[in-house]
Tab-separated table of N, CA and C in Angstrom:
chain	number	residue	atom	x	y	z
N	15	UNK	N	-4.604	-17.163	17.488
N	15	UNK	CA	-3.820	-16.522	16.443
N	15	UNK	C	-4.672	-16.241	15.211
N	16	UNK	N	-5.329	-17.242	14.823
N	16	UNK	CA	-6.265	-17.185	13.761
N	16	UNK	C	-6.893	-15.734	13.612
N	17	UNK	N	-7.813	-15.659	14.617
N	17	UNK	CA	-8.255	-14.529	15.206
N	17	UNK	C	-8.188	-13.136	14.991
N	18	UNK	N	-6.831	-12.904	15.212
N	18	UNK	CA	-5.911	-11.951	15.344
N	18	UNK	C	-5.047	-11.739	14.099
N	19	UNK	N	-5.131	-12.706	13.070
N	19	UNK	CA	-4.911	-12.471	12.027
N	19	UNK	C	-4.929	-11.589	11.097
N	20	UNK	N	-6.310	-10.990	10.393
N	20	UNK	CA	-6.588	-10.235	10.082
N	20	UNK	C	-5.684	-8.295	10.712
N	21	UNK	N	-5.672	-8.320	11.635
N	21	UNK	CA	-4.712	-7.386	12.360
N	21	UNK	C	-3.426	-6.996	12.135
N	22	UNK	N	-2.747	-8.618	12.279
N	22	UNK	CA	-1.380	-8.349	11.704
N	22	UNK	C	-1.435	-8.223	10.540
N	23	UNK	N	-2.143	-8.754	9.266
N	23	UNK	CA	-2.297	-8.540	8.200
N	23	UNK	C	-2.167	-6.672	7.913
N	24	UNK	N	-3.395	-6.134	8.902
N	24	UNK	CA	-3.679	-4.652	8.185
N	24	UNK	C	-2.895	-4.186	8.672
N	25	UNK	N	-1.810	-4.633	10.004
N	25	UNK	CA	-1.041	-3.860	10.727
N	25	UNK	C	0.787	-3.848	9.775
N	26	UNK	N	0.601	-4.461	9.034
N	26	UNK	CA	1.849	-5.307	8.154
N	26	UNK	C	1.686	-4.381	6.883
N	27	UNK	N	0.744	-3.971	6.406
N	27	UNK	CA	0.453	-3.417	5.319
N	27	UNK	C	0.701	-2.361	5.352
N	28	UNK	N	-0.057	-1.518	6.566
N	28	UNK	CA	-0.152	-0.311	6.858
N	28	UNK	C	1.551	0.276	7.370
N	29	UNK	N	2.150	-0.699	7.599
N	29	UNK	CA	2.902	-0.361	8.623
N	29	UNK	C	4.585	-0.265	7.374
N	30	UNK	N	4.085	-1.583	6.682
N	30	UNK	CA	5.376	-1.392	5.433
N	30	UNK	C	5.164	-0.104	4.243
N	31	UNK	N	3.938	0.337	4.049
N	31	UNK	CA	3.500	1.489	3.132
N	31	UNK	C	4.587	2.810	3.410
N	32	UNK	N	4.038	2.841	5.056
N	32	UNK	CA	4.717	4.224	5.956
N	32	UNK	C	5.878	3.625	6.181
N	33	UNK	N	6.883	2.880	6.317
N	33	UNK	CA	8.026	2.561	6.311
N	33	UNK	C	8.870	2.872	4.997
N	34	UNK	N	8.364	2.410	3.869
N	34	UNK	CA	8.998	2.094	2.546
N	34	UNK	C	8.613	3.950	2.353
N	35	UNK	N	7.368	4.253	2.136
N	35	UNK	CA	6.722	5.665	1.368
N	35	UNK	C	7.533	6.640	2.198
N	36	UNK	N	7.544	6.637	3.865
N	36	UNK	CA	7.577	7.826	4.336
N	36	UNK	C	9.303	7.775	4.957
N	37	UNK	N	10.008	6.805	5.075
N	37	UNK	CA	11.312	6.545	5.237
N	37	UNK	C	11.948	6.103	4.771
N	38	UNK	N	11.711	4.814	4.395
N	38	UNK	CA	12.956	4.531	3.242
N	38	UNK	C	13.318	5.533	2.152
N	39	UNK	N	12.251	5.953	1.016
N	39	UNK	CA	12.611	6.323	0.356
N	39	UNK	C	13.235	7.832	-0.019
N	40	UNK	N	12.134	8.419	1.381
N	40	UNK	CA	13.222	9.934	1.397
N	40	UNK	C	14.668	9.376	1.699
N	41	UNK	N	15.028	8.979	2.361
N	41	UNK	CA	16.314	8.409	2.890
N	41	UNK	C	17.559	8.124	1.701
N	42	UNK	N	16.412	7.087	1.312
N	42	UNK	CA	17.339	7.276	0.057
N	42	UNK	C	17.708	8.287	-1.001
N	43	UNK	N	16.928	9.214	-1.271
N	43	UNK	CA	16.946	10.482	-1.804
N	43	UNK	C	18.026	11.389	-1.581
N	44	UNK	N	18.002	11.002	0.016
N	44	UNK	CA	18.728	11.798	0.935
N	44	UNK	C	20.203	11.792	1.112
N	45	UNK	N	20.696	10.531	0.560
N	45	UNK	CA	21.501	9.671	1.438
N	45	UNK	C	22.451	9.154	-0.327
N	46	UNK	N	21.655	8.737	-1.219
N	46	UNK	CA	22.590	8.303	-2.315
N	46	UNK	C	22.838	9.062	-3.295
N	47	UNK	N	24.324	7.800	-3.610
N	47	UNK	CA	25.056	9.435	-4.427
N	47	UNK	C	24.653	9.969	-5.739
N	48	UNK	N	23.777	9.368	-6.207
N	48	UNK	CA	22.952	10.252	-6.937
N	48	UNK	C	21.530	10.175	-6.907
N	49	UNK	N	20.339	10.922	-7.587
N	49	UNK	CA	18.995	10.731	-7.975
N	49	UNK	C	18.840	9.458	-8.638
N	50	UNK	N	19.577	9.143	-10.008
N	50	UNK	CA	19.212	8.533	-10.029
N	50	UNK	C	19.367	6.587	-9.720
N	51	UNK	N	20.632	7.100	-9.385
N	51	UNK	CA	20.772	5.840	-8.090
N	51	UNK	C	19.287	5.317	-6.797
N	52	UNK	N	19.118	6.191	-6.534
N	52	UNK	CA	18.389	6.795	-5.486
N	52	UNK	C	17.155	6.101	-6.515
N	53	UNK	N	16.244	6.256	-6.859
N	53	UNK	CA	15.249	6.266	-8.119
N	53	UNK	C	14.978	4.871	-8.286
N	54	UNK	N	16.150	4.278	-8.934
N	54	UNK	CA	16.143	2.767	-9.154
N	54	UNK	C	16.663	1.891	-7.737
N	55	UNK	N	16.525	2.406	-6.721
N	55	UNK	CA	16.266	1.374	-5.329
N	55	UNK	C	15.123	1.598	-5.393
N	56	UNK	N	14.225	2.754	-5.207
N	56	UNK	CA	13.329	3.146	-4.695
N	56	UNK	C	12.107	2.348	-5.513
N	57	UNK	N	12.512	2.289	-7.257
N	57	UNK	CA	11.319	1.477	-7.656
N	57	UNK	C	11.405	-0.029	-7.316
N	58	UNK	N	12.909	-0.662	-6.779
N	58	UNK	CA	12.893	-1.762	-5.837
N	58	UNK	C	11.892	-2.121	-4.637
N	59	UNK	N	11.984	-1.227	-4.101
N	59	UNK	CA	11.567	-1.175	-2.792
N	59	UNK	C	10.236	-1.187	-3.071
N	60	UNK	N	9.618	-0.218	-4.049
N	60	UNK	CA	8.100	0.161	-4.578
N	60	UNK	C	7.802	-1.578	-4.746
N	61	UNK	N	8.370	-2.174	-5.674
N	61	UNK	CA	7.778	-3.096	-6.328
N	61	UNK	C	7.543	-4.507	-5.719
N	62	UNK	N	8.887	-4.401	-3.865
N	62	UNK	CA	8.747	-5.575	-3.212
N	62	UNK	C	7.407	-5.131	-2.418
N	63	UNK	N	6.941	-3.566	-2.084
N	63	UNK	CA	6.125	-3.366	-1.414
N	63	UNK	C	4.327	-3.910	-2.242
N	64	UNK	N	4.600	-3.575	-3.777
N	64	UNK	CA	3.629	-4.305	-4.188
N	64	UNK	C	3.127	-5.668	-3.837
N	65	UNK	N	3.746	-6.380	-4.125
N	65	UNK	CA	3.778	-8.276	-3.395
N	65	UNK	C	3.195	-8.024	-1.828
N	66	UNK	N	4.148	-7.319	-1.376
N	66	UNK	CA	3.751	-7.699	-0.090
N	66	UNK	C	2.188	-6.823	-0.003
N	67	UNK	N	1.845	-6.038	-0.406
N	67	UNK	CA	0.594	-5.700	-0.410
N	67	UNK	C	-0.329	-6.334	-0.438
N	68	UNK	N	0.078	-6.884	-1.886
N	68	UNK	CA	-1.096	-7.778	-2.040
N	68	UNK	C	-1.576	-9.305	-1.392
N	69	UNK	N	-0.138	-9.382	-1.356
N	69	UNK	CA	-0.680	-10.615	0.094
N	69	UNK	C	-1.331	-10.266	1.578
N	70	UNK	N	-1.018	-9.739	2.004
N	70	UNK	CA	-1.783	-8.558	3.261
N	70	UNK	C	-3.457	-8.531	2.910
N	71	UNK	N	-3.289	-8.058	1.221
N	71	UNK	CA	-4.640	-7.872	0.977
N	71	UNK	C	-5.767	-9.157	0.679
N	72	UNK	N	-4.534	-10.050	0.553
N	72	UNK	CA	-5.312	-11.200	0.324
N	72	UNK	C	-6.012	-12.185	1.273
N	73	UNK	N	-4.984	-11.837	2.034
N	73	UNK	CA	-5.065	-12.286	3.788
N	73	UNK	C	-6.310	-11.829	4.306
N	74	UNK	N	-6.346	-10.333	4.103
N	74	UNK	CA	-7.931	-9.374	4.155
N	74	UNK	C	-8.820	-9.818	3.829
N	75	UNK	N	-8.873	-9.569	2.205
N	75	UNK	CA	-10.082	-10.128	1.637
N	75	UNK	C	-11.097	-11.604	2.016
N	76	UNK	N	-10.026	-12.493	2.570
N	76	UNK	CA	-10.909	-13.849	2.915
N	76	UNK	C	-10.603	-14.240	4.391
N	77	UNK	N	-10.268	-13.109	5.448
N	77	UNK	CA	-10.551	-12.635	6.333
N	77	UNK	C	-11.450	-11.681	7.367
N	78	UNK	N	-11.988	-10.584	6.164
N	78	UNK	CA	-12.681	-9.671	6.987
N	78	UNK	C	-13.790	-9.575	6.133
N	79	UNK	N	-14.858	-8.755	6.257
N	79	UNK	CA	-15.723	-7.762	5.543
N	79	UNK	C	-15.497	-6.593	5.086
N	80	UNK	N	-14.402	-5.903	4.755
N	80	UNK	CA	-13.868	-4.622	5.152
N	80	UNK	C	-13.571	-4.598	3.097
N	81	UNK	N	-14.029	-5.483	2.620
N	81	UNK	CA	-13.150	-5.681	1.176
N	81	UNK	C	-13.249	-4.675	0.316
N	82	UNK	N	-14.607	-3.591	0.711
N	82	UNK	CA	-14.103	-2.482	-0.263
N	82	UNK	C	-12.931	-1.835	-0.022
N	83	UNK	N	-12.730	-1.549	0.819
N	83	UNK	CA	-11.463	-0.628	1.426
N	83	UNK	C	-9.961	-1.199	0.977
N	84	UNK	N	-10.377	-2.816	1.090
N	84	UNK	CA	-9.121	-3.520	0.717
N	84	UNK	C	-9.150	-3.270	-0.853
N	85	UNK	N	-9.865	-3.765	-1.286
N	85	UNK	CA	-9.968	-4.115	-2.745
N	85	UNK	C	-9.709	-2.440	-3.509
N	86	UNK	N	-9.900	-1.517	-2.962
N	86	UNK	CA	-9.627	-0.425	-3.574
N	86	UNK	C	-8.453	-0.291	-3.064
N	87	UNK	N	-7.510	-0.413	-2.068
N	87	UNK	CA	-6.170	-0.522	-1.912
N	87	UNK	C	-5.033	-1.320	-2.949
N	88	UNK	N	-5.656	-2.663	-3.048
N	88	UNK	CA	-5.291	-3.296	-4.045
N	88	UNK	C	-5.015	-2.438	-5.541
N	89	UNK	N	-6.325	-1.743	-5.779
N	89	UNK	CA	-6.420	-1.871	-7.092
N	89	UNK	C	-5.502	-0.409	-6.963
N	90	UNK	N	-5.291	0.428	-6.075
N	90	UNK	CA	-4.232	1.346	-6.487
N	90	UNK	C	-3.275	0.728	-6.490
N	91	UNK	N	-2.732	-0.204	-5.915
N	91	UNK	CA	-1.753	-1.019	-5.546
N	91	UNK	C	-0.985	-1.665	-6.714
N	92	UNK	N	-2.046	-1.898	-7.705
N	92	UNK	CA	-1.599	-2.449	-8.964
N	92	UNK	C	-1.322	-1.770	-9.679
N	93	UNK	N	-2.412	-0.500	-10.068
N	93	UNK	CA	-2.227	0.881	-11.079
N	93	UNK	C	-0.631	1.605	-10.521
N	94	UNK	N	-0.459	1.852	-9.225
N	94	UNK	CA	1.233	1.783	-9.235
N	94	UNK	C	1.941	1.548	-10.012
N	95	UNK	N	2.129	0.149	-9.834
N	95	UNK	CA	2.972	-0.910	-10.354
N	95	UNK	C	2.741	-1.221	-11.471
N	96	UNK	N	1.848	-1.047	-12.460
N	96	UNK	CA	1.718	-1.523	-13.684
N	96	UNK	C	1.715	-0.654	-14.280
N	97	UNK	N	1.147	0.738	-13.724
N	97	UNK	CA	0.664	1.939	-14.752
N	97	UNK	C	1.279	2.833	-14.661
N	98	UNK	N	1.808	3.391	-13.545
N	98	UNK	CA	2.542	4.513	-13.119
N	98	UNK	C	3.525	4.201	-13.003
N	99	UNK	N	4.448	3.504	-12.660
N	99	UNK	CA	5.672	2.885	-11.846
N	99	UNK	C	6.635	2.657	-13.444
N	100	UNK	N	6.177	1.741	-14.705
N	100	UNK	CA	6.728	1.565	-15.817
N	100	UNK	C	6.972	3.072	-16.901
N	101	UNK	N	5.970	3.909	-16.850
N	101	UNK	CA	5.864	5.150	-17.319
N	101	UNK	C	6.958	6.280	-16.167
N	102	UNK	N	7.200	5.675	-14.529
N	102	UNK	CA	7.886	6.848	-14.036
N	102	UNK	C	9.676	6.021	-14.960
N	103	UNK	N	9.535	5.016	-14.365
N	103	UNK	CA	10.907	4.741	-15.196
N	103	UNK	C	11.167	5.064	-16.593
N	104	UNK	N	10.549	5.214	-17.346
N	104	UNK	CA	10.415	5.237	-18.742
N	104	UNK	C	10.783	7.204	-18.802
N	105	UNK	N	10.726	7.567	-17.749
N	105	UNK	CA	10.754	8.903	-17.961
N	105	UNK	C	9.483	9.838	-18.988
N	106	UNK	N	8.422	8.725	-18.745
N	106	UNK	CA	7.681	9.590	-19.599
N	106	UNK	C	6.437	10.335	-19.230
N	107	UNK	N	6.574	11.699	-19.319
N	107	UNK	CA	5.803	13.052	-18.566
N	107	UNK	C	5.958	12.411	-17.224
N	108	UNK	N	7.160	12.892	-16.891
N	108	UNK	CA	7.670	12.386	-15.581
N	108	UNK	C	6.794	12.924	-14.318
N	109	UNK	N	6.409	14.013	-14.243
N	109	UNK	CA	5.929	15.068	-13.688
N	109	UNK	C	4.656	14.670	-13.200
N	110	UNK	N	3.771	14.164	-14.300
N	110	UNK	CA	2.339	13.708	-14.456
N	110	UNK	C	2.735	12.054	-13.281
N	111	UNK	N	2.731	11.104	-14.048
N	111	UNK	CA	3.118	10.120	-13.571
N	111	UNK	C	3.661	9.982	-11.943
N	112	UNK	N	4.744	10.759	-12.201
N	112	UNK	CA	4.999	11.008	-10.341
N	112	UNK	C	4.057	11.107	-9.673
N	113	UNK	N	3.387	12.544	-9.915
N	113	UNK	CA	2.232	12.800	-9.098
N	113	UNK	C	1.512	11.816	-9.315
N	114	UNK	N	1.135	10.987	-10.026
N	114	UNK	CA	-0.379	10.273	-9.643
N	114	UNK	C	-0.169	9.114	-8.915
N	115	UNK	N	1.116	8.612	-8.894
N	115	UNK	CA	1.446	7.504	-8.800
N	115	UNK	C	2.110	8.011	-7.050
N	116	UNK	N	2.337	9.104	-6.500
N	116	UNK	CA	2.238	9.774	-5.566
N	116	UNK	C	1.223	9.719	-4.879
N	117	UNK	N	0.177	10.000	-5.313
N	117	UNK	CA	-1.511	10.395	-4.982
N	117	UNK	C	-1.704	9.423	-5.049
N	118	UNK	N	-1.435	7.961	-5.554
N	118	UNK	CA	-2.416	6.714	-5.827
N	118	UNK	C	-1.951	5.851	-4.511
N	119	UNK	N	-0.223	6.059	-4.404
N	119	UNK	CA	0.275	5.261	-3.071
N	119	UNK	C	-0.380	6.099	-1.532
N	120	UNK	N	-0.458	7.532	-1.606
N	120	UNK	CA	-1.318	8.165	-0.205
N	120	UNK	C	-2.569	7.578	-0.571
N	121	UNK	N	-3.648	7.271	-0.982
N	121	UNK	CA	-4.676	6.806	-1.063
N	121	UNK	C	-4.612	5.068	-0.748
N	122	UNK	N	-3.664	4.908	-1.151
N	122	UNK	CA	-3.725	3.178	-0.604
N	122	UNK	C	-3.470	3.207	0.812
N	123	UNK	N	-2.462	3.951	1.356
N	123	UNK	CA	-1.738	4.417	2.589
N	123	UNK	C	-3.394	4.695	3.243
N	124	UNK	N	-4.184	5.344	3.198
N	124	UNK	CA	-5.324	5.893	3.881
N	124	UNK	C	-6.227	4.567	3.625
N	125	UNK	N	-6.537	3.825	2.621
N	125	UNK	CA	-6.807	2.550	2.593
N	125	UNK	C	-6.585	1.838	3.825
N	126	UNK	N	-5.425	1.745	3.733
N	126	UNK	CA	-4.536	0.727	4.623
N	126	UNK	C	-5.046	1.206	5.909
N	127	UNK	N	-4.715	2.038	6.184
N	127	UNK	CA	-4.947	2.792	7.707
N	127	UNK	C	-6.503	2.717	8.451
N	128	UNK	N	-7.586	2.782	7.318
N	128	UNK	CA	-8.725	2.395	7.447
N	128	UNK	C	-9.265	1.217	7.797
N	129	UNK	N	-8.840	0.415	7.056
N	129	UNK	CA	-8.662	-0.983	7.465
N	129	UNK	C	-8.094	-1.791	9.071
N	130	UNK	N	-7.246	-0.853	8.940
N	130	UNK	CA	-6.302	-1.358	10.468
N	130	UNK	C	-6.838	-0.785	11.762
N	131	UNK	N	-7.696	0.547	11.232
N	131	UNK	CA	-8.226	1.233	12.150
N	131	UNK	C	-9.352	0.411	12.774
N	132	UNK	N	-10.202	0.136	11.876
N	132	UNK	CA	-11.854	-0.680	12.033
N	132	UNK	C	-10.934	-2.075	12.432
N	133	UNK	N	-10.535	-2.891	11.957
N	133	UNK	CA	-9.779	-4.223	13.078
N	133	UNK	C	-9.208	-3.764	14.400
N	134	UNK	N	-8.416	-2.977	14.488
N	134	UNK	CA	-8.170	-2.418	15.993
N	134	UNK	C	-8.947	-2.134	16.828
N	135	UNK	N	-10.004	-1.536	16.440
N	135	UNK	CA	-10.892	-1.293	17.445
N	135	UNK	C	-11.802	-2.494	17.716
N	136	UNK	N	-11.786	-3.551	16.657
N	136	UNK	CA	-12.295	-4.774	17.072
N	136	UNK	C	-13.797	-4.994	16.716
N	137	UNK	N	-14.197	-4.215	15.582
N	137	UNK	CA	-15.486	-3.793	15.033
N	137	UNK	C	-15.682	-4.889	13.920
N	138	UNK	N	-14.550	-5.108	13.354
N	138	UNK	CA	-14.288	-6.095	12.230
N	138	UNK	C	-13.734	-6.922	11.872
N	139	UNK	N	-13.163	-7.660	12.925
N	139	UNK	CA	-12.709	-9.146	12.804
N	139	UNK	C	-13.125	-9.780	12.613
N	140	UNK	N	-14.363	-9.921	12.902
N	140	UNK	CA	-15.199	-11.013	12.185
N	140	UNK	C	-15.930	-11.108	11.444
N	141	UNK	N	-15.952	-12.299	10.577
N	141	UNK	CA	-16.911	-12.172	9.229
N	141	UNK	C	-18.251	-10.695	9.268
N	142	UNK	N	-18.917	-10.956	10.183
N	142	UNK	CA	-20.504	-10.615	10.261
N	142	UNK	C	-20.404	-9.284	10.569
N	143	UNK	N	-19.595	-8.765	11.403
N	143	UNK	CA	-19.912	-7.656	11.654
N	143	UNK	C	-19.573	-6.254	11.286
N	144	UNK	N	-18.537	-6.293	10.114
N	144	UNK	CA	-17.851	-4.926	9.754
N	144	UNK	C	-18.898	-5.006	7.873
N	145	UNK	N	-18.630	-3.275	8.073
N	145	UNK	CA	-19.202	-3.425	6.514
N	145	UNK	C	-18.545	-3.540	5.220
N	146	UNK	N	-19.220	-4.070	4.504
N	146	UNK	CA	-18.593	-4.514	3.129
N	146	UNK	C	-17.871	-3.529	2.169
N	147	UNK	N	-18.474	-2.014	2.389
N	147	UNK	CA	-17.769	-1.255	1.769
N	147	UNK	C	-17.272	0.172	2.201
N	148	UNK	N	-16.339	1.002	1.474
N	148	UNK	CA	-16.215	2.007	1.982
N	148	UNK	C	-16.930	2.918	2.425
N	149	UNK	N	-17.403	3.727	3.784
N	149	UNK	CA	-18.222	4.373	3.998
N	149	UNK	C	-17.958	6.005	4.107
């Protein structure tokens, strides 16, 4: 299990990003009776997905070699949630904010996927053999 750790980790990460980003939240868009009903689940959902990120990532980091990839996942991970995420609620230059904070979660999403990709194929489970940074 140990082992195999690292896997479920990137497979957990990767897998709640595209769950929460690419279904839940259209859904909810879709589905409640208003925007901004809709809006304030969604920065719910955003903000349980933060946590769980970062544990995934933490799991990573003193699991694999792969830590640039993680660690730059992370750190969009946070700019989300701290930088973009308080300014989209705040309604301020809504427009701006969306988008980046849009662009910052697909870039963690491709993070993520990178990560899960190089453990799947079994290149980087272990300490020694995957590389340290993004290539």
């Amino acid at each position: 299990m140990k082992a195999r750790l690292p896997v479920l980790a990137a497979a957990l990460w990767w897998g709640s990003l595209t769950a929460i980003g690419f279904m839940a939240v259209p859904l909810l868009f879709a589905n409640a009776s208003s925007p901004a009903v809709a809006g304030q689940l969604a920065a719910r959902l955003f903000t349980a997905q933060t946590y769980l990120s970062l544990g995934c990532g933490l799991v990573l980091l003193y699991t694999t070699r792969l830590q640039g990839w993680v660690l730059a996942g992370l750190i969009l991970d946070l700019l989300i949630e701290f930088a973009a995420a308080p300014r989209i609620r705040a309604r301020e230059n809504l427009a701006l904010w969306h988008g980046a904070g849009t662009a910052m979660y697909a870039l963690q999403w491709l993070c993520a996927l990178v990560v899960l990709w190089k453990l799947s194929r079994g290149s980087a489970s272990s300490p020694t053999s995957a590389s340290a940074s993004p290539s």
